[in-house]
PDB file of C-alpha atoms in Angstrom:
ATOM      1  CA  UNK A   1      34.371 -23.592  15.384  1.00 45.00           C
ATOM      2  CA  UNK A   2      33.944 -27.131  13.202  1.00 47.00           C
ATOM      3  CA  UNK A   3      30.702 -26.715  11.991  1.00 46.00           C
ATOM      4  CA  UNK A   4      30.918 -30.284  10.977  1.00 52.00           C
ATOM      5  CA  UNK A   5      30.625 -31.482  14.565  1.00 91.00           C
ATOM      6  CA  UNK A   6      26.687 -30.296  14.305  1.00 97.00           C
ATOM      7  CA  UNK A   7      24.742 -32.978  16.319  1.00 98.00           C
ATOM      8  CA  UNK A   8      21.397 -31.919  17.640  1.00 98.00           C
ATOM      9  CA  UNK A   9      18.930 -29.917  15.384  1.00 98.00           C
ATOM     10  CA  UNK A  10      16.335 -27.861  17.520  1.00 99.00           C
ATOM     11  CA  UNK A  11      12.832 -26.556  15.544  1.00 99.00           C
ATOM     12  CA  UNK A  12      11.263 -23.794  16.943  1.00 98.00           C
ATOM     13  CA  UNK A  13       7.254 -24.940  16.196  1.00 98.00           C
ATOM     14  CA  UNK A  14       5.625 -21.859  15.026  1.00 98.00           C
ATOM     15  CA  UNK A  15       5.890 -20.666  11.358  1.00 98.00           C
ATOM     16  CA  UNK A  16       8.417 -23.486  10.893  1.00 98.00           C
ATOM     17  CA  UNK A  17       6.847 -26.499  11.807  1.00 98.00           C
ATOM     18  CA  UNK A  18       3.170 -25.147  12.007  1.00 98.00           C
ATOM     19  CA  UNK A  19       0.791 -21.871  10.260  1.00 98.00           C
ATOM     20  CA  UNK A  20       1.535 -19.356  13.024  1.00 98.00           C
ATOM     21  CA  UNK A  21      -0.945 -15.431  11.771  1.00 97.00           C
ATOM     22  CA  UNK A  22      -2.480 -13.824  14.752  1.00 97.00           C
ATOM     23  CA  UNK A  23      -3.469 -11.789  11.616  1.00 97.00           C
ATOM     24  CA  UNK A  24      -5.838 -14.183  10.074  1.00 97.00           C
ATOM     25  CA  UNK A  25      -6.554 -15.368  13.384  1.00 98.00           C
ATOM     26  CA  UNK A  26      -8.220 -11.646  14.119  1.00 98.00           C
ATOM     27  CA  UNK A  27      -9.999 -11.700  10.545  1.00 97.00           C
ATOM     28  CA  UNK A  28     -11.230 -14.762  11.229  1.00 97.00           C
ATOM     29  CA  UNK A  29     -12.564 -14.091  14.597  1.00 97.00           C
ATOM     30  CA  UNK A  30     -13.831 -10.175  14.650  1.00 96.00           C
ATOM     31  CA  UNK A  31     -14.060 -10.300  10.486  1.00 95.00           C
ATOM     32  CA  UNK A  32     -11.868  -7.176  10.077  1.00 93.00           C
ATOM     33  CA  UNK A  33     -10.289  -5.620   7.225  1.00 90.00           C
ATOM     34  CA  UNK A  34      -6.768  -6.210   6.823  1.00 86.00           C
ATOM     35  CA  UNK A  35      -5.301  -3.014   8.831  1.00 88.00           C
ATOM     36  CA  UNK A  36      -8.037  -3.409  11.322  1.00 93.00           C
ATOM     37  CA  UNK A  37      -6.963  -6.807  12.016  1.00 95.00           C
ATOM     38  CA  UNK A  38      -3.382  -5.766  12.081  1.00 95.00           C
ATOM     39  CA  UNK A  39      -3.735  -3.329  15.024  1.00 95.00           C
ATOM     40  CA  UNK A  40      -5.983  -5.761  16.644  1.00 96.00           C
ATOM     41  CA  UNK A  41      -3.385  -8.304  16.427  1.00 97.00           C
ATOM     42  CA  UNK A  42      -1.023  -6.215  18.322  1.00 97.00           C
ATOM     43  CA  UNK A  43      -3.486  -5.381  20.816  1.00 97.00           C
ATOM     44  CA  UNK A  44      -4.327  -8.859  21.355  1.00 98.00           C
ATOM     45  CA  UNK A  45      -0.897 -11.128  20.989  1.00 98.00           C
ATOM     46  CA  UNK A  46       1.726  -8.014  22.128  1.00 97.00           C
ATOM     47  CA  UNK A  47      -0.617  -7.232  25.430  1.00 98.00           C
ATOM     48  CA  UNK A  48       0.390  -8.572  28.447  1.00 98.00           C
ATOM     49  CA  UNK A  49      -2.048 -11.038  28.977  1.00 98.00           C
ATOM     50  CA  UNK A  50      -0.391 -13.378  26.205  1.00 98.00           C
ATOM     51  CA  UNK A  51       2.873 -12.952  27.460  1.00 98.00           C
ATOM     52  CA  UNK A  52       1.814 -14.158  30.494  1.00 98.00           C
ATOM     53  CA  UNK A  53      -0.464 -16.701  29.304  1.00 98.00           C
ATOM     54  CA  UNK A  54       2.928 -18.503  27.060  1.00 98.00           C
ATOM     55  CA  UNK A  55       5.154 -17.927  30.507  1.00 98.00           C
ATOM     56  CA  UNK A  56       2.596 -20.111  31.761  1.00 98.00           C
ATOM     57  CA  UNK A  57       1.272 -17.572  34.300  1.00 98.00           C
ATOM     58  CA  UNK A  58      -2.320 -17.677  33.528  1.00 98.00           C
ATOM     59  CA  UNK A  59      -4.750 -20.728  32.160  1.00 98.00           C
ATOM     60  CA  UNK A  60      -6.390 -20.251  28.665  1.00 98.00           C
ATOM     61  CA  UNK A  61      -9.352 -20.281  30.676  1.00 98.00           C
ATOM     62  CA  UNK A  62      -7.836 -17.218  33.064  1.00 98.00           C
ATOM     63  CA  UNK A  63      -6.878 -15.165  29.840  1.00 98.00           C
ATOM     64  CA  UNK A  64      -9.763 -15.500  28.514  1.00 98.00           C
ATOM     65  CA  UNK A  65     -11.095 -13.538  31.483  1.00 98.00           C
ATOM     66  CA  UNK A  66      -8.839 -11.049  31.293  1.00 98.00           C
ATOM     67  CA  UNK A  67      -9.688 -10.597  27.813  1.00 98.00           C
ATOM     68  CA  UNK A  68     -12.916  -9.733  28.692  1.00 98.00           C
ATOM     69  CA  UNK A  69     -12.420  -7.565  31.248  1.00 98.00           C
ATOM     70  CA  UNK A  70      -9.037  -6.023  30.181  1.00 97.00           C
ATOM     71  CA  UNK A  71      -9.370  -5.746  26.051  1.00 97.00           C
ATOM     72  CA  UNK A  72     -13.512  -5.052  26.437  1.00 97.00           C
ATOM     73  CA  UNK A  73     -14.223  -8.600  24.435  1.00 97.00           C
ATOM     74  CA  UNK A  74     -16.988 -10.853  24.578  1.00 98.00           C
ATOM     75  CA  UNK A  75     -16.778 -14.483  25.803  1.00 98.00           C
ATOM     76  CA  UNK A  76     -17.987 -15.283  22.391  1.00 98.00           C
ATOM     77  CA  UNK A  77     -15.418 -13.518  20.530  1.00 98.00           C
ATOM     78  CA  UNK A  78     -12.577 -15.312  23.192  1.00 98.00           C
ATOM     79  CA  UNK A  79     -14.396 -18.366  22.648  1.00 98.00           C
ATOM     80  CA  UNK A  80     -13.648 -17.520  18.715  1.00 98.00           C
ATOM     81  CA  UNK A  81     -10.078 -16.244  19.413  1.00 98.00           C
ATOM     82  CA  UNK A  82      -8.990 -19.559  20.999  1.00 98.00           C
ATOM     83  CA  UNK A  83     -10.707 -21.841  18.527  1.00 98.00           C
ATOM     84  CA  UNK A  84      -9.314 -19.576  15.355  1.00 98.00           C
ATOM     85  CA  UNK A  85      -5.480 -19.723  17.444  1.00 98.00           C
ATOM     86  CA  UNK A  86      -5.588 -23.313  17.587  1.00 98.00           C
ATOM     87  CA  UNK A  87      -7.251 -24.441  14.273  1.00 98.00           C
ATOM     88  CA  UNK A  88      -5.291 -21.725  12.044  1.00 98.00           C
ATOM     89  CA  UNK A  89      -2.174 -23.540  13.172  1.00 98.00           C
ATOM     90  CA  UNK A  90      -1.673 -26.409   9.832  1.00 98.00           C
ATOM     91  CA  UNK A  91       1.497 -27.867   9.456  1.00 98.00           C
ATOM     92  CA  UNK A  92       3.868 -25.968   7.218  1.00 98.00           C
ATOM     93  CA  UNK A  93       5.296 -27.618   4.098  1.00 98.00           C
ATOM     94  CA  UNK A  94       8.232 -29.617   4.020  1.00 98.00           C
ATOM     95  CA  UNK A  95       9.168 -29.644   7.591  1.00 98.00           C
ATOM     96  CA  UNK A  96       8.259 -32.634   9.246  1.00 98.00           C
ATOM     97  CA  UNK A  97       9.597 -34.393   6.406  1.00 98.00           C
ATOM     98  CA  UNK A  98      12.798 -32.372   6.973  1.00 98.00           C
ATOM     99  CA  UNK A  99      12.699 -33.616  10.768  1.00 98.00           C
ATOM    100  CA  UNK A 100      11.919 -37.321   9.691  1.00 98.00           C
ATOM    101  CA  UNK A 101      15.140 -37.057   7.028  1.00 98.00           C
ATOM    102  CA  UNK A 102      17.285 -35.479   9.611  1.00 98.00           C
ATOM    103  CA  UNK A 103      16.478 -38.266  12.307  1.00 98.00           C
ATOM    104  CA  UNK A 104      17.027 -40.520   9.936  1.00 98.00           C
ATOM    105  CA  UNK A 105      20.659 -39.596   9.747  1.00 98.00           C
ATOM    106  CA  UNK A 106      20.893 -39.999  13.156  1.00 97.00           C
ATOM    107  CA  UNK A 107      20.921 -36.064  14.210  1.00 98.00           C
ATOM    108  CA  UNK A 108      18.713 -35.755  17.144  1.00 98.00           C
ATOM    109  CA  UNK A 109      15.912 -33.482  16.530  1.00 98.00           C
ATOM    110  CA  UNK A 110      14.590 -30.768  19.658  1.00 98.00           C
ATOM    111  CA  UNK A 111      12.303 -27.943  20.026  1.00 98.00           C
ATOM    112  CA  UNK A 112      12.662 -24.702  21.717  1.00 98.00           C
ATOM    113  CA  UNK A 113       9.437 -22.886  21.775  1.00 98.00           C
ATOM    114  CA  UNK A 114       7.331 -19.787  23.082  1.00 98.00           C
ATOM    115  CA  UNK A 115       4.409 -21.540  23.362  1.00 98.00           C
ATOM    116  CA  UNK A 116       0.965 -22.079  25.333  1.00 98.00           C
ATOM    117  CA  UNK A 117      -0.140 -25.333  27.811  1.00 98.00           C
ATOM    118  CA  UNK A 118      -3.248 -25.851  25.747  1.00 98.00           C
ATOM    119  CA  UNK A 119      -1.731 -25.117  22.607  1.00 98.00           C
ATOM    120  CA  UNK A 120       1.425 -27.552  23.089  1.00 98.00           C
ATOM    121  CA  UNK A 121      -1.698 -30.538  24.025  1.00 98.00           C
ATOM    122  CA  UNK A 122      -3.823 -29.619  20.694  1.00 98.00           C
ATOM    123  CA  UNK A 123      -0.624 -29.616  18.500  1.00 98.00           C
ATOM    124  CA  UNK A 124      -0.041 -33.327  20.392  1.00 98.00           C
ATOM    125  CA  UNK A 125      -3.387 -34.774  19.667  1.00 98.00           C
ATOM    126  CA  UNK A 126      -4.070 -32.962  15.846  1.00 98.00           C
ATOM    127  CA  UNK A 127      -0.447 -34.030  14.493  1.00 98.00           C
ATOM    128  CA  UNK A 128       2.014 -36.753  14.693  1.00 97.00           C
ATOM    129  CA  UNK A 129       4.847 -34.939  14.945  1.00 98.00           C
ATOM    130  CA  UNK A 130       5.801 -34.387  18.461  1.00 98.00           C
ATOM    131  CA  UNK A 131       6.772 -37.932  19.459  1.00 98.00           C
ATOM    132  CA  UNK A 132       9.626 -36.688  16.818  1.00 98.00           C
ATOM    133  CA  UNK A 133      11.638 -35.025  19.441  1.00 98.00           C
ATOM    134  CA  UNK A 134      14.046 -36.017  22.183  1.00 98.00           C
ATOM    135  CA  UNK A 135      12.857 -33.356  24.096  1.00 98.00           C
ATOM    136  CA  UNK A 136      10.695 -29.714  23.645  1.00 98.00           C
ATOM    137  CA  UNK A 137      11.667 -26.581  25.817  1.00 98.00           C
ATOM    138  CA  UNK A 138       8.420 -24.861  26.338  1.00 98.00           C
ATOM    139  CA  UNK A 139       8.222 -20.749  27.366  1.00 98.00           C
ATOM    140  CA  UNK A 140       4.771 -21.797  29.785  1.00 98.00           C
ATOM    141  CA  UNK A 141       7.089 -24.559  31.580  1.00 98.00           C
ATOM    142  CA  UNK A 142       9.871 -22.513  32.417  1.00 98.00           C
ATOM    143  CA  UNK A 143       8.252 -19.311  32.792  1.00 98.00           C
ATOM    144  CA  UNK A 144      10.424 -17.596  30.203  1.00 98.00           C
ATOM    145  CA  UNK A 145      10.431 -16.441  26.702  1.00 98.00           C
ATOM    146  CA  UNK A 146      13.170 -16.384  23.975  1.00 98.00           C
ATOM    147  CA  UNK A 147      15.299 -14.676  22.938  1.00 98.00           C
ATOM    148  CA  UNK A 148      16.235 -14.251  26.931  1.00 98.00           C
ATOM    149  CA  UNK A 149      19.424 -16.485  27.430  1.00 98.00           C
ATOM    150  CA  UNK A 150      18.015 -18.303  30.030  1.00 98.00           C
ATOM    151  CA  UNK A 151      15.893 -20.489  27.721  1.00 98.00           C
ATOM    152  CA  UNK A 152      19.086 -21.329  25.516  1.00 98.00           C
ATOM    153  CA  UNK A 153      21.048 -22.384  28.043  1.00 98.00           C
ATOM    154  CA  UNK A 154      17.792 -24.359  29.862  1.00 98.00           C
ATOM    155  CA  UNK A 155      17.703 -25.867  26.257  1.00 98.00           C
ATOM    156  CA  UNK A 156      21.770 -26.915  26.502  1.00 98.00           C
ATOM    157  CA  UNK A 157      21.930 -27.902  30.303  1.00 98.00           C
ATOM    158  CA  UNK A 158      18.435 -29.959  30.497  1.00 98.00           C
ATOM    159  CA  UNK A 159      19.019 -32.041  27.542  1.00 98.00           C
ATOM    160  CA  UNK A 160      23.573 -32.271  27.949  1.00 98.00           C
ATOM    161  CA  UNK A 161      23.883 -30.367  24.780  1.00 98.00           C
ATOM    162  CA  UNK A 162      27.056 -28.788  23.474  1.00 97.00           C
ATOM    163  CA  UNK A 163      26.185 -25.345  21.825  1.00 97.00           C
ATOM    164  CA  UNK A 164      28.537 -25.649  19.572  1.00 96.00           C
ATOM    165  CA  UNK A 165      26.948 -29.129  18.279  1.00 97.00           C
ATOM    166  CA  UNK A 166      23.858 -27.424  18.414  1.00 98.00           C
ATOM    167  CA  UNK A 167      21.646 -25.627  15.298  1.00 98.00           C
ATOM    168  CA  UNK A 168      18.601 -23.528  15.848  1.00 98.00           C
ATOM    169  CA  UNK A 169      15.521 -23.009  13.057  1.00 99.00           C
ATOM    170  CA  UNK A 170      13.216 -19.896  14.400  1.00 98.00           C
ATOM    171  CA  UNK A 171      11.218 -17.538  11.947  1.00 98.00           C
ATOM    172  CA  UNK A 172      11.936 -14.228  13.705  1.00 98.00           C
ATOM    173  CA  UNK A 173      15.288 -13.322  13.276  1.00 98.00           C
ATOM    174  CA  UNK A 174      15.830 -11.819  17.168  1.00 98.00           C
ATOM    175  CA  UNK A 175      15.484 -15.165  18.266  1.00 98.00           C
ATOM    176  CA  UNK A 176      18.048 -16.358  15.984  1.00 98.00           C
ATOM    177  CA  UNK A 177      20.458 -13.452  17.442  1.00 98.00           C
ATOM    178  CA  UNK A 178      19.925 -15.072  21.145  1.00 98.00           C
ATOM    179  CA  UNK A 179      20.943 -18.090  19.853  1.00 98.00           C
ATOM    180  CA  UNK A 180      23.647 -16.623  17.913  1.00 98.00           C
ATOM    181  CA  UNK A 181      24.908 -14.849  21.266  1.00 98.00           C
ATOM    182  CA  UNK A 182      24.528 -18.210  23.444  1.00 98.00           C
ATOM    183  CA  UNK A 183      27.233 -19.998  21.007  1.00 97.00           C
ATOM    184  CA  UNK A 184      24.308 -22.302  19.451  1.00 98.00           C
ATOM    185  CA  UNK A 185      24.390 -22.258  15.558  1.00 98.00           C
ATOM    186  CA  UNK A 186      21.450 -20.498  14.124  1.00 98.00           C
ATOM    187  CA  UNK A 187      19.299 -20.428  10.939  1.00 98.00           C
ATOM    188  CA  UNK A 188      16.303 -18.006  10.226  1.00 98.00           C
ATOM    189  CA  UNK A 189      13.579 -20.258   8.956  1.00 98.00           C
ATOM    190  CA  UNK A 190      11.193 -19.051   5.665  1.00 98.00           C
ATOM    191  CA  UNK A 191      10.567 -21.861   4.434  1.00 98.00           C
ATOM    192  CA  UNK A 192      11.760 -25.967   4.167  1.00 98.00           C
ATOM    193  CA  UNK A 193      14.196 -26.054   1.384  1.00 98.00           C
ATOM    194  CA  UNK A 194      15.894 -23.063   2.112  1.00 98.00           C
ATOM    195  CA  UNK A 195      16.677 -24.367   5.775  1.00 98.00           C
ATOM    196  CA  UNK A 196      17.604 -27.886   4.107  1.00 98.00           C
ATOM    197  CA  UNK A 197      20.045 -25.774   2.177  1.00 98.00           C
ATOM    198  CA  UNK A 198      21.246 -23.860   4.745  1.00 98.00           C
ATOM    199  CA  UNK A 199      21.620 -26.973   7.286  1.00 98.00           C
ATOM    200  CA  UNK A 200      24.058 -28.819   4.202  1.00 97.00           C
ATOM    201  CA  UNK A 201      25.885 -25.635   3.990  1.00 97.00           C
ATOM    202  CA  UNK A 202      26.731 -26.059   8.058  1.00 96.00           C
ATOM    203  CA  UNK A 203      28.166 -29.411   6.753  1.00 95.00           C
ATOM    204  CA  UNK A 204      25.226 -31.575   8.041  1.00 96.00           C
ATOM    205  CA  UNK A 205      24.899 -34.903   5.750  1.00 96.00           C
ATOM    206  CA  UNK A 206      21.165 -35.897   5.374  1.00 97.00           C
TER     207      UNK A 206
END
């Protein structure tokens, strides 16, 4: 495989381009402790409700509901839940410039995200850059979630990519297994100059 045929660089958007912590999100919304908010995290992000709600199943509005009647909460505390999930989200350092850099060179930048309706349109109007990419891949538009295969290869075939021309930044390193197994290049993301690193070391010039 000639690694230094790379072409298309694809950013997954939370906890590499932007603050993802359904931790602090809970402290900030129910104003646990820091194991209280832990299990509540889980409760709240791992339930089925949000898994529907980033395969696009369900509104914000309709999980919200569900919330209520499913998890026992308040509208005010899902009124503070989905402000605290969208405002928590600041851009992480380094990236964007990263993305900017790598454009520059004439690589052409993608995302591939899990990631909510609402959420996507906040992230549009609060930062600049979205415009940045060719084209996103978004879990609530095609009604599935990495690291399922499907969404790599939707990825490749909507946008004519070449996996092997392909490298994919996501934080969790499952995700960067799927991409692993669909032939795509793949980097775990922790933080910007340890993916610049790791992109030179795949040969890309930037």
């Amino acid at each position: 495989m000639n690694t230094n045929k790379i072409r298309n660089v694809v950013f997954d958007v939370g906890n590499v381009i932007v603050r993802w912590s359904p931790v602090e999100i809970v402290r900030l919304t129910f104003g646990y402790s820091a194991q209280e908010a832990e299990h509540k995290a889980k409760a709240i992000f791992q339930h089925d409700i949000w898994m529907a709600l980033n395969k696009g199943q369900l509104t914000e509005q309709q999980a919200k509901q569900q919330y209520q009647s499913t998890l026992g909460l308040s509208e005010a505390e899902c009124e503070r839940l989905f402000y605290y999930i969208k405002e928590t989200q600041i851009q992480i350092f380094g990236t964007v410039d990263l993305i900017k850099r790598l454009k520059q060179a004439n690589y052409r930048i993608y995302a591939l995200t899990d990631n909510v309706h609402e959420i996507v349109e906040h992230l549009k109007h609060r930062y600049d850059f979205w415009p940045l990419f060719e084209a996103a891949t978004i879990s609530a538009e095609l009604g599935m979630l990495k690291p399922s295969a499907d969404i790599y290869h939707s990825l490749l075939s909507s946008n004519n990519l070449i996996a092997q021309e392909t490298v994919f930044l996501d934080d969790m390193p499952y995700n960067v297994d799927g991409a692993i197994q669909c032939e795509l290049h793949a980097i775990q993301f922790s933080d910007a100059q340890l993916a610049e690193d790791a992109l030179r070391e795949l040969g890309l010039e930037f």
